[in-house]
XYZ file of C-alpha atoms in Angstrom:
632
model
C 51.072 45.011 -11.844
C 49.271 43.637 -8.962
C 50.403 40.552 -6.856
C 52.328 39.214 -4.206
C 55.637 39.507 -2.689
C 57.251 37.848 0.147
C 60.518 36.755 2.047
C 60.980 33.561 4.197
C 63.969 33.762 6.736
C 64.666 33.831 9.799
C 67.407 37.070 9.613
C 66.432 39.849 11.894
C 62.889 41.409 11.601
C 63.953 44.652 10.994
C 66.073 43.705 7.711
C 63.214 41.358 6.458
C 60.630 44.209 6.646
C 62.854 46.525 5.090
C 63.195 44.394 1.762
C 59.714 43.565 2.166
C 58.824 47.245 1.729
C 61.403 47.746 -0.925
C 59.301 44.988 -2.760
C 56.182 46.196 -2.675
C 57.150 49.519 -3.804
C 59.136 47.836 -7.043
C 55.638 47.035 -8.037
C 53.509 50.239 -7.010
C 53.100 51.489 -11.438
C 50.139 52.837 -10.931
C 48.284 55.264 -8.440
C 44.946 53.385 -7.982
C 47.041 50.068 -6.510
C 46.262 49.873 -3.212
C 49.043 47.655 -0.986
C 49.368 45.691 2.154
C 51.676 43.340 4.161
C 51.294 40.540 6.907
C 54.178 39.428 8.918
C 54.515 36.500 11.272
C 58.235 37.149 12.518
C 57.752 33.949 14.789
C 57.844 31.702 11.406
C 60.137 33.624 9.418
C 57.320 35.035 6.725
C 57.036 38.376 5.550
C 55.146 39.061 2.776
C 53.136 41.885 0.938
C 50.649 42.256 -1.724
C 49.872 45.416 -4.060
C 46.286 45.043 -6.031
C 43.689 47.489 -7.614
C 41.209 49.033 -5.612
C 37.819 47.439 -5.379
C 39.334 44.358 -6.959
C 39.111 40.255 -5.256
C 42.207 40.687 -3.627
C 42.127 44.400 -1.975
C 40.247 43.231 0.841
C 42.933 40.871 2.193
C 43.967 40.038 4.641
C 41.716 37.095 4.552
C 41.224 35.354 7.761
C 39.065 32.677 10.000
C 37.740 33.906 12.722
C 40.426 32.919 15.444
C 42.836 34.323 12.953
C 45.437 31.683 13.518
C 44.697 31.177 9.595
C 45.173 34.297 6.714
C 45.894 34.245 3.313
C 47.847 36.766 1.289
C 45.777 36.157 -2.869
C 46.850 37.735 -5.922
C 44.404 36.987 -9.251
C 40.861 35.555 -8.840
C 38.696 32.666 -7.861
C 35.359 32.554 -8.717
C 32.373 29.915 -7.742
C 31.904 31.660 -4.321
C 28.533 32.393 -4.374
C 28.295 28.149 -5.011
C 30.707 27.371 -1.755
C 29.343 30.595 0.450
C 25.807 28.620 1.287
C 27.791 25.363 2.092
C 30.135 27.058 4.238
C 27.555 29.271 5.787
C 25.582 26.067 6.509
C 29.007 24.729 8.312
C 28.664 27.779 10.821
C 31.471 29.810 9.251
C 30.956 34.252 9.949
C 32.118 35.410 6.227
C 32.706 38.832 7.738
C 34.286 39.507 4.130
C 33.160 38.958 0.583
C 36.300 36.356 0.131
C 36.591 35.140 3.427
C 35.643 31.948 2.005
C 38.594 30.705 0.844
C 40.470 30.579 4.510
C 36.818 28.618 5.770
C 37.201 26.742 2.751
C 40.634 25.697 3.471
C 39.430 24.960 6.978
C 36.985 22.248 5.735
C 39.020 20.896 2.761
C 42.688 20.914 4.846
C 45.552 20.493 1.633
C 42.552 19.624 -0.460
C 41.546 22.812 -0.835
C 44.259 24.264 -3.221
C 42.535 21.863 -5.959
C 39.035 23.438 -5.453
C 40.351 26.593 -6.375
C 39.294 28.089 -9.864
C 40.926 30.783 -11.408
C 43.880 32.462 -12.463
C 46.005 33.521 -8.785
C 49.104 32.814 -6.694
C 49.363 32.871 -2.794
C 50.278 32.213 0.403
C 48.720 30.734 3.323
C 50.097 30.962 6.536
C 48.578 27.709 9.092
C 49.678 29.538 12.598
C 48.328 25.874 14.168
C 50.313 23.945 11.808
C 53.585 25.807 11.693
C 53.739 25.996 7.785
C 53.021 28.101 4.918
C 52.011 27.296 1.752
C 53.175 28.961 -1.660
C 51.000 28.038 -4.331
C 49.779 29.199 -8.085
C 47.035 28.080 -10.433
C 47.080 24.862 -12.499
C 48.663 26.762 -16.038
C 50.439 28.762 -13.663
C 49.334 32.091 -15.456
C 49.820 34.330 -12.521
C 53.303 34.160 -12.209
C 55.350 33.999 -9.389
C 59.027 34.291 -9.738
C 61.672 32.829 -6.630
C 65.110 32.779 -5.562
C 66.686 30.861 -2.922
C 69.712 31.805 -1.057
C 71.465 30.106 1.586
C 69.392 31.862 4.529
C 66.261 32.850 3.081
C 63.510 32.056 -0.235
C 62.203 35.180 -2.160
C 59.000 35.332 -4.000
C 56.875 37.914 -6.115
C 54.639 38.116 -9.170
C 57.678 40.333 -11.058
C 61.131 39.478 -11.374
C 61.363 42.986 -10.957
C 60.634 43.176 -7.092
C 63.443 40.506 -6.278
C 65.800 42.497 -8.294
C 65.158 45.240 -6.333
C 66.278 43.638 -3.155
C 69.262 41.068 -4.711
C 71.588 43.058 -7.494
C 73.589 39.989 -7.652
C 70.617 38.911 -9.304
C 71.033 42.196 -12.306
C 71.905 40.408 -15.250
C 70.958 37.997 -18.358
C 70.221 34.659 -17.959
C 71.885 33.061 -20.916
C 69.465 30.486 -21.866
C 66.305 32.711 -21.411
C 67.895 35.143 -23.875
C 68.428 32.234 -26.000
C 64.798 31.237 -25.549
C 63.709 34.394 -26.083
C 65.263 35.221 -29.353
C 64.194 31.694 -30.520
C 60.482 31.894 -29.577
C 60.013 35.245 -28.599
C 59.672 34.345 -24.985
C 61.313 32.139 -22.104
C 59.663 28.337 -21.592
C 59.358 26.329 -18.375
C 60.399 27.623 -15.830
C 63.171 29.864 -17.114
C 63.448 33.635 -17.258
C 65.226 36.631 -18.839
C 67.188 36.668 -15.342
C 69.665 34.631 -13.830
C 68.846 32.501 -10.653
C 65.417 33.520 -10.960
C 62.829 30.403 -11.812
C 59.277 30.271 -12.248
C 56.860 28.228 -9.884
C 55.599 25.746 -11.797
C 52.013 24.926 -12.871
C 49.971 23.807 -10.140
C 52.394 24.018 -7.355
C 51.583 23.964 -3.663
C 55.084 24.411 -1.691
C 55.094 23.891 2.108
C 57.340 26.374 4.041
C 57.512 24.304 8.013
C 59.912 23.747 10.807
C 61.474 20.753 8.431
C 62.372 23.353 6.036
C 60.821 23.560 2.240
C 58.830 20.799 0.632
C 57.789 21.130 -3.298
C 54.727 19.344 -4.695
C 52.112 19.468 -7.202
C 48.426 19.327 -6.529
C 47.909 19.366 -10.022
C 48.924 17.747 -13.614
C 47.068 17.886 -16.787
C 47.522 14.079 -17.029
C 44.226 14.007 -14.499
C 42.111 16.120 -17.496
C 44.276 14.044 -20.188
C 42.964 10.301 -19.026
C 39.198 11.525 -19.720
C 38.001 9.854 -22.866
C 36.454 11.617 -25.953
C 33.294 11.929 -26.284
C 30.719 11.655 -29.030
C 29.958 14.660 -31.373
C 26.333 14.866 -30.078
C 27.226 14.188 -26.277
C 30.261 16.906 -26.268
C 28.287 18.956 -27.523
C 25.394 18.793 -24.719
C 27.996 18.964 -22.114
C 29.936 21.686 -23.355
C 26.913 23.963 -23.436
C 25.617 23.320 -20.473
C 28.900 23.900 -18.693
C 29.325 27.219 -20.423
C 26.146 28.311 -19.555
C 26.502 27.403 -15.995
C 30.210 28.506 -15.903
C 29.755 32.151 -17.171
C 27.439 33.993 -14.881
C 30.649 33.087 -12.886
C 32.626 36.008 -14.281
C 30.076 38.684 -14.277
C 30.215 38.769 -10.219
C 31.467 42.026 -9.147
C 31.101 45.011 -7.285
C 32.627 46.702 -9.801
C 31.690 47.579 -13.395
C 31.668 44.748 -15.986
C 32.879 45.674 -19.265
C 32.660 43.006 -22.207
C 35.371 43.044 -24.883
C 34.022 42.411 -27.781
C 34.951 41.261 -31.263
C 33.044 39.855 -34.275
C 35.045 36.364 -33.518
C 33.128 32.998 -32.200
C 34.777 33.387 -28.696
C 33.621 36.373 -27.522
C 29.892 35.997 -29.722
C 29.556 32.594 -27.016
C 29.315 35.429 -24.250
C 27.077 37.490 -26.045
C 24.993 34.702 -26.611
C 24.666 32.840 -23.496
C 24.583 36.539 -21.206
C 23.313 36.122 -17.494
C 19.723 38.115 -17.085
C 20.333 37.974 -13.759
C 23.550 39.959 -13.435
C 23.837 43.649 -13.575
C 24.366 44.840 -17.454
C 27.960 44.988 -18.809
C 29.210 47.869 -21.189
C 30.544 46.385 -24.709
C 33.787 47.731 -26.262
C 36.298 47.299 -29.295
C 39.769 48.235 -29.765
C 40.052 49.678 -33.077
C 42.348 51.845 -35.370
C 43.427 55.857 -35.854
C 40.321 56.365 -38.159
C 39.346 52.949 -40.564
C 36.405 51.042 -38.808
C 37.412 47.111 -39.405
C 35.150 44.503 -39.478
C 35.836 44.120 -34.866
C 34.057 47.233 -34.253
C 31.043 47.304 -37.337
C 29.759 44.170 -36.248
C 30.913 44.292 -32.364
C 28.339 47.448 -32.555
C 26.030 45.095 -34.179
C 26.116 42.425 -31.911
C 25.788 44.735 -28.734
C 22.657 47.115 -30.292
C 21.053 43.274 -30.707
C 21.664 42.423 -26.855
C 20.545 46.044 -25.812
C 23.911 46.735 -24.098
C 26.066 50.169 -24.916
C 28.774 49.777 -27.249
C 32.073 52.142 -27.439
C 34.955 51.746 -29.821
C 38.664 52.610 -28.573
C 40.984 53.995 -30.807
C 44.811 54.660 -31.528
C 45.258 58.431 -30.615
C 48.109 60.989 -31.434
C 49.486 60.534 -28.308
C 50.268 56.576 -28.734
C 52.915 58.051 -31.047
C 53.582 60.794 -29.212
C 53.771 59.542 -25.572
C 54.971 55.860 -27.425
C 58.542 55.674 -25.850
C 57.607 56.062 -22.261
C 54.547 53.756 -22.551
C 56.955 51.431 -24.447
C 59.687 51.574 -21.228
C 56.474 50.987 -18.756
C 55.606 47.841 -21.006
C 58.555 46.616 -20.606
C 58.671 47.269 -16.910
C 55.277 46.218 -16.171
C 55.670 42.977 -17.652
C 59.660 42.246 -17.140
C 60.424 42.162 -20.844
C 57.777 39.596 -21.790
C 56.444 42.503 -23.900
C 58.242 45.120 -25.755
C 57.681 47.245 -28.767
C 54.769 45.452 -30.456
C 52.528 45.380 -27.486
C 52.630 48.768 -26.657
C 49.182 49.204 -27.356
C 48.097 47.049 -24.587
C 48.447 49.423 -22.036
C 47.216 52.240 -23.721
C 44.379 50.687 -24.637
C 43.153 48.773 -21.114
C 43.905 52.417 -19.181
C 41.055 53.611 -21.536
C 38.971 50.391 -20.728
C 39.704 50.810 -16.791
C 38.015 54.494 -17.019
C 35.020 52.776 -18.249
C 34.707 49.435 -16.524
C 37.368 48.552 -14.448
C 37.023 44.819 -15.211
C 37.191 43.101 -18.481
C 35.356 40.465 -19.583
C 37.034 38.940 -22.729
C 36.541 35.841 -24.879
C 40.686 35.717 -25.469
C 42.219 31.857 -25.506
C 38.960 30.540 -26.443
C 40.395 29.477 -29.799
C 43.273 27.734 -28.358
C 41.313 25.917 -25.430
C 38.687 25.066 -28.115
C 40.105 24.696 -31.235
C 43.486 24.137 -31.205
C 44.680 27.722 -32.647
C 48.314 28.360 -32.097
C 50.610 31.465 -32.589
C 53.381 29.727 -30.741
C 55.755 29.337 -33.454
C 59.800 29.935 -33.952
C 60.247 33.592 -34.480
C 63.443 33.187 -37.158
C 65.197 36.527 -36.849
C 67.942 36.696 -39.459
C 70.944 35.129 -38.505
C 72.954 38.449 -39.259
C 71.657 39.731 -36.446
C 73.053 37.420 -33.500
C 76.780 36.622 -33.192
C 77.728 33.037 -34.270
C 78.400 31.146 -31.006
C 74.114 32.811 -30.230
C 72.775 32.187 -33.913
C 73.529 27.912 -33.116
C 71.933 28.119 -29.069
C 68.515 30.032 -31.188
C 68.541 27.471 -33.921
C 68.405 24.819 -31.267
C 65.475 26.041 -29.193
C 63.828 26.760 -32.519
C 64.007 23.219 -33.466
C 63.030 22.384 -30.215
C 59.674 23.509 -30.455
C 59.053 22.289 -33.440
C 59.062 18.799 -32.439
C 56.524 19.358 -29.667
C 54.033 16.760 -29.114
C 52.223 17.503 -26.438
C 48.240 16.640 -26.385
C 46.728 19.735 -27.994
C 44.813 21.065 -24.992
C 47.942 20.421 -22.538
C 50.244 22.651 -25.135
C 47.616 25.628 -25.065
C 46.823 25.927 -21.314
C 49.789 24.595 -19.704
C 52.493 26.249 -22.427
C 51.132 28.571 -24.885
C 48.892 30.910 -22.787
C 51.709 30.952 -19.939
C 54.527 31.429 -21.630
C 53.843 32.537 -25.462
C 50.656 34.948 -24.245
C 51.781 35.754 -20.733
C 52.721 39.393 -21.688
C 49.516 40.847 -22.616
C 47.225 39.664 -19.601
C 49.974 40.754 -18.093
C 50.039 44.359 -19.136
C 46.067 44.042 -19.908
C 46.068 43.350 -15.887
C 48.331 46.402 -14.646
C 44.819 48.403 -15.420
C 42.258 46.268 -15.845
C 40.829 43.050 -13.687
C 41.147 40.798 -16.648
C 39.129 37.757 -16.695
C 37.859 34.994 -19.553
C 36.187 32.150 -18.861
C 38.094 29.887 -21.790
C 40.399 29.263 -18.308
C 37.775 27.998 -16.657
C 38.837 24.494 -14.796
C 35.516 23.213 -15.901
C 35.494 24.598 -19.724
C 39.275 23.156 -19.637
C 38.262 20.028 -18.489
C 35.721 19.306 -21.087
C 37.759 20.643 -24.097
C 40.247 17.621 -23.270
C 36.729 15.853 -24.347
C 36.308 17.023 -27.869
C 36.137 14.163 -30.315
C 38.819 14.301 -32.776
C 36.665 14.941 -35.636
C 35.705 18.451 -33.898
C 38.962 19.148 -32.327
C 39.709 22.453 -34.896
C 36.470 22.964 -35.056
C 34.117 26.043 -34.810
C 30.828 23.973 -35.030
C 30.666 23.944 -31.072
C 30.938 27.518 -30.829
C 27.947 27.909 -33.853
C 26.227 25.512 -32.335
C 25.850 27.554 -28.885
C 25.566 30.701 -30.465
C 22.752 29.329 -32.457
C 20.497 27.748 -29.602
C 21.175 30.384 -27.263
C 20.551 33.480 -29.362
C 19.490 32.804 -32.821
C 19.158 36.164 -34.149
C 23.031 36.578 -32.780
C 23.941 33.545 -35.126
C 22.423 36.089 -38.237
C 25.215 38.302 -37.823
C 28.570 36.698 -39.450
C 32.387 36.919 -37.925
C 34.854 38.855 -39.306
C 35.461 35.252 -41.401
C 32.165 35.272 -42.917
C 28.279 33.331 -42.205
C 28.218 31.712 -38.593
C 26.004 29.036 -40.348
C 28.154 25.758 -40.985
C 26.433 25.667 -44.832
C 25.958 28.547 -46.541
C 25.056 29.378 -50.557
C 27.661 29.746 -53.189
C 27.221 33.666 -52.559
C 28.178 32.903 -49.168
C 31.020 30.567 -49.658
C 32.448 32.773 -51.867
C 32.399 36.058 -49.529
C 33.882 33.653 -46.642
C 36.706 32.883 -49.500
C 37.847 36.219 -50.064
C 37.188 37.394 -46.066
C 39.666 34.644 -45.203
C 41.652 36.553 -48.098
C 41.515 39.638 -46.934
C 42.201 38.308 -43.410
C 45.436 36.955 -44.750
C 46.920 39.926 -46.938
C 46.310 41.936 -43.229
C 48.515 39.452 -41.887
C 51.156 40.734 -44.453
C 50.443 44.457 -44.983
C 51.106 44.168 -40.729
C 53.766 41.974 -40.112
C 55.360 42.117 -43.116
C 56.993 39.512 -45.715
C 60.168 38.270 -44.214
C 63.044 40.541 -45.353
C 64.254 38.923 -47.963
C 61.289 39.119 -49.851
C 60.554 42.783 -49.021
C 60.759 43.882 -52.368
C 57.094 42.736 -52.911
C 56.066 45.033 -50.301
C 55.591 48.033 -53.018
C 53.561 45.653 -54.954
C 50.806 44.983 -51.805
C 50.773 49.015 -51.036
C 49.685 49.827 -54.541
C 47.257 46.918 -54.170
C 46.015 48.446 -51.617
C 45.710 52.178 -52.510
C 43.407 50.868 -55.489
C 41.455 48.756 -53.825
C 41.356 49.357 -49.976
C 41.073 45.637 -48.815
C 43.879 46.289 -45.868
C 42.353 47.052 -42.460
C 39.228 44.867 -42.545
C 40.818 42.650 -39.694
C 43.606 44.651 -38.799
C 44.492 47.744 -36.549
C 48.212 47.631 -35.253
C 50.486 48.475 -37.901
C 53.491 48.465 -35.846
C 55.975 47.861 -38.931
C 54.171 50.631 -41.236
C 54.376 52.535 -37.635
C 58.066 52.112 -37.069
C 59.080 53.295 -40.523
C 56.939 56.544 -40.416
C 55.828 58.056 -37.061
C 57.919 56.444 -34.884
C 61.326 56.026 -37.182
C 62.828 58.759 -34.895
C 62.408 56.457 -31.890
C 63.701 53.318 -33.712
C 66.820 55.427 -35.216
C 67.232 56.489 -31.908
C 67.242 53.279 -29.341
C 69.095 51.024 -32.261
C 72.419 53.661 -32.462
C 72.413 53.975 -28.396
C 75.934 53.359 -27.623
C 75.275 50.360 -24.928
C 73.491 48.340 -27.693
C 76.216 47.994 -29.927
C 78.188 46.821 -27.115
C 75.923 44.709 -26.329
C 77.332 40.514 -26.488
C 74.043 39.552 -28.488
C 74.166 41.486 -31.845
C 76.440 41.924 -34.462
C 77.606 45.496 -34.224
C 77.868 45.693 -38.354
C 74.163 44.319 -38.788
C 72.522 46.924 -36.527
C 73.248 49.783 -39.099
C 71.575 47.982 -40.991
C 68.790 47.394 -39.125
C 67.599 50.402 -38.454
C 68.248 52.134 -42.104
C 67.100 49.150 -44.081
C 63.912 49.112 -41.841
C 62.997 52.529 -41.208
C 63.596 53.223 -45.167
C 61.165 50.367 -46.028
C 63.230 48.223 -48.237
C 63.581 44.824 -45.680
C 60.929 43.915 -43.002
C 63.382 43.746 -39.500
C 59.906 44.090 -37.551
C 60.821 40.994 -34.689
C 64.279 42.091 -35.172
C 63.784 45.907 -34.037
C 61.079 44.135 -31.469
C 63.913 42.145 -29.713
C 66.719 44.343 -29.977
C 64.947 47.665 -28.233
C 63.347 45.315 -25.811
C 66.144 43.311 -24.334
C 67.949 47.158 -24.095
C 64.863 48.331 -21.865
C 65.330 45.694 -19.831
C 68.609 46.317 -19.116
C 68.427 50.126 -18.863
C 65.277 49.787 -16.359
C 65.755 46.342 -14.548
C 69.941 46.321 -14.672
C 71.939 49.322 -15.307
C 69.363 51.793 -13.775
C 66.877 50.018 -11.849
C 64.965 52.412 -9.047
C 61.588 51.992 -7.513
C 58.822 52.379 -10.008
C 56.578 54.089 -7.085
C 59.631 56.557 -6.317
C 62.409 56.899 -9.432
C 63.779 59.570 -7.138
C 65.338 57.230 -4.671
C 67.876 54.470 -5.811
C 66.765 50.829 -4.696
C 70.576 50.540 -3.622
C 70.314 52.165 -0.487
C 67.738 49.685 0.277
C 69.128 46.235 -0.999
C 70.799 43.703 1.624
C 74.130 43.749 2.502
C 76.221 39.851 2.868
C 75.561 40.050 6.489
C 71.401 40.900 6.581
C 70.931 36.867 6.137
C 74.400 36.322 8.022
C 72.332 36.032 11.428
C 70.180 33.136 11.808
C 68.374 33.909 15.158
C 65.121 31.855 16.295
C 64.178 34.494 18.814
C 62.654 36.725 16.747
């Protein structure tokens, strides 16, 4: 996945550019990545950055013009084209699309990290100043994982690259696991891998002759003190920001394509599209042969706006090709995704050969209306051994008593930690970009009166004014139009129906009532209501085509000698499963992919870019930070 990677220390040059390169190369997956470093030996910093080509950050270095200042970016920031003409007025040569940000930085001194807008991590290096700054974006959704030693602070975008470099570091870190198997991911700043943390939101972390000074240029208590806002005047506001936000995310030099759904999110793009911007390309993700209700009226909506519309769908080879693109989806994202986000991938590499960004209206239901998937994912307790079982119960709990203001828990937790894994993999092909992230479209959700806080009569309401005959066509949940006729009501009734028994005929009952499971297939077979609203039938998936692979991974040898499951229980597991009499769907998920990351990150990590050469010959001895020279 792109990002950036980077080493502060004064050890001997020669050692720090060797791990720096050994970095860089841990995150080389993919062919069109184009890569880079910047060293300033002088001030200890070494650091590298790997991104797509054509993309915001592959025409770093970005520099003034005395070049005492550069910045190494991973992610985006958008609004230049609003801060260009100011800083062109200033005097400032932008010799580069995004040289910007280092004139920027120039006017607005530590001010500047808080004008930025966008998902990104980075470091600036101050040449006049002696320091340089690590810093992330406010939710802190472009990762960047650390690890301090005694002589020197490591940093990338994967866990993976500091692996590479520290083997000491090759192993579970107890609470994540915990965390993980609890909530299906890791929460704060904890990870999967011991002594490595996350940066946290909205940090800015000066690196100077003083040594290493940690702050915050941002909390969501400075959004959280606005006051709400009537129904009428939210409403005014809130469109008007949208409309002036979203041309925003259509700047590019390379093609725009729009995923599209029949949802409110992505219909608010639709609705409000830029005339001035060149025209995107629409597309839907969609199943091996059933059209559901995404990609009938996505083709609607785009035929209405005059744009092309294509429709992606599952192949033969996702099955066939499924256990290598499930070990790169574990690599690619460090085990925040495993076996049911496989699809990801496979789906954005199509996306990339057609528009190599993508626009998508994804996290505008929890930004806007308080939608959550972040709950406790209860895997049997026969699964774990006891002393685990009581440390998963505990974070369980844990989350359930979670109070925090409802905008605050979606950017600042949810999308971070819950979601992080599919932007992730989504962005090891594809620029991915939504403007539900937006600082300003944040900012102004915190406003939402509380009568309209799970609301979607903002999101009508837009739709509506901005393209009426757009607000004709209904969601996958029924009419757009807030009132509607008994006909109506009663379609949206069994829509939200159908929407639900998906849910089950995917996911599954929980095991225990699996027995019912017969019952909902002949259901279906007589009256075909599964597959309006769904696509991924990873559990139907895992106990036909890809059984073999499940059977498989479950009876390797170093899983049932693995500390977390009961040896007994994993039989089964995989029988019980695979023959379709109990749903183990999160069970199977967690088990094969805390294995991959052990087999690819532990037991057999090696260099994504070259598997032929072990990353052992290349990691640091005791005695590579043992020399603390100045003279460099």
């Amino acid at each position: 996945m792109p990002g950036i990677v980077g080493i502060i220390s004064q050890a001997p040059n020669e050692n720090c550019q060797r791990l720096l390169k050994s970095m860089i190369e841990s995150m080389r997956s993919e062919q069109f990545y184009i890569s880079g470093n910047y060293c300033v030996p002088d001030m200890g910093i070494y650091v590298g950055w790997i991104a797509q080509e054509g993309s915001f950050a592959a025409s770093q270095v970005f520099a003034n013009e005395e070049h005492d200042i550069g910045l190494i970016f991973a992610g985006e920031c958008f609004g230049a084209a609003e801060i260009n003409s100011l800083l062109k007025a200033k005097g400032h040569a932008l010799k580069n699309r995004n040289d910007w940000l280092v004139h920027l930085y120039e006017e607005e001194g530590d001010k500047f990290f808080e004008k930025l807008n966008g998902l990104f991590s980075g470091l600036l290096i101050d040449k006049k100043r002696k320091t340089a700054f690590l810093f992330n974006d406010r939710y802190g959704a472009e990762r960047v994982y650390w690890h301090e030693t005694k002589d020197a602070m490591f940093f990338a975008s994967e866990a993976k690259a500091l692996l590479s470099v520290l083997p000491n570091l090759r192993s579970f870190d107890d609470e994540g696991v915990e965390q993980f198997l609890a909530l299906g991911c890791t929460i704060e700043d904890r990870t999967l891998f011991r002594g490595i943390r996350l940066l946290p939101p909205g940090s800015l972390w000066a690196f100077g002759r003083g040594g290493c000074s940690k702050s915050k240029y941002f909390s969501p208590k400075q959004w959280e003190s606005q006051g709400h806002l009537s129904a009428d005047d939210f409403q005014q506001k809130f469109e008007q920001t949208f409309r002036r936000v979203l041309p925003r995310y259509f700047e590019s030099e390379l093609r725009v394509g729009i995923s599209l759904t029949a949802g409110l999110d992505s219909r608010m793009i639709m609705a409000c599209l830029p005339e001035s911007v060149q025209r995107p390309v629409c597309y839907t993700f969609s199943g091996e042969e059933q059209n559901t209700l995404d990609s009938r009226l996505a083709a609607r909506i785009s035929e209405m706006c005059g744009l092309e519309h294509m429709i992606f769908r599952i192949g033969r080879d996702f099955f066939t090709e499924f256990a290598s693109l499930f070990d790169r989806t574990v690599y690619v994202t460090d085990g925040c995704l495993g076996t049911l986000g496989v699809h990801e991938i496979y789906f954005n590499r199509m996306a990339r050969a057609l528009a190599p960004v993508r626009l998508t209206g994804v996290f505008g239901g929890e930004i806007l209306r308080g939608v959550s998937m972040f709950k406790p994912v209860r895997l049997s307790p026969g699964l774990l051994n006891g002393e685990l079982t009581r440390s998963v119960e505990f974070f369980a709990r844990q989350r359930e008593r979670d109070t925090a203001q409802p905008v605050t828990f979606a950017a600042f937790r949810e999308i971070p930690e819950k979601r992080f894994g599919t932007p992730a993999a989504s962005r090891s092909q594809v620029c991915f970009r939504t403007p539900y992230l937006d600082n300003e479209i944040v900012a102004v959700a915190y406003q939402i009166p509380p009568n309209l806080r799970t609301s979607p009569v903002p999101a009508y309401s837009i739709v509506a004014d901005n393209n009426s005959r757009l607000g004709e066509i209904p969601t996958d949940m029924g009419p757009l139009k807030e009132t509607v006729g008994l006909g109506q009501t009663v379609k949206r009734f069994l829509l939200r129906a159908a929407f639900k028994l998906d849910y089950i005929q995917n996911e599954g009952l929980p095991h225990w009532l699996s027995r019912v499971d017969p019952l909902l297939r002949r259901l279906n077979s007589s009256s075909r209501i599964f597959g309006l609203h769904k696509f991924l039938h990873y559990r139907s998936w895992l106990q036909r085509e890809l059984a073999p692979f499940v059977n498989e991974r479950i009876h390797d040898a170093q899983i049932r000698s693995s500390p977390f499951w009961n040896p007994s229980f994993l039989d089964e597991l995989a029988d019980e499963h695979c023959r379709g009499r109990k749903n183990y769907l999160y069970e199977v998920d967690a088990v094969l992919t805390l294995e991959a990351v052990e087999r690819l990150l532990f037991r057999n990590y090696r260099p994504n870019a070259n598997p032929e050469s072990h990353i052992g010959s290349l990691t640091p001895s005791p005695q590579d930070f043992a020399d603390k020279r100045t003279d460099l």
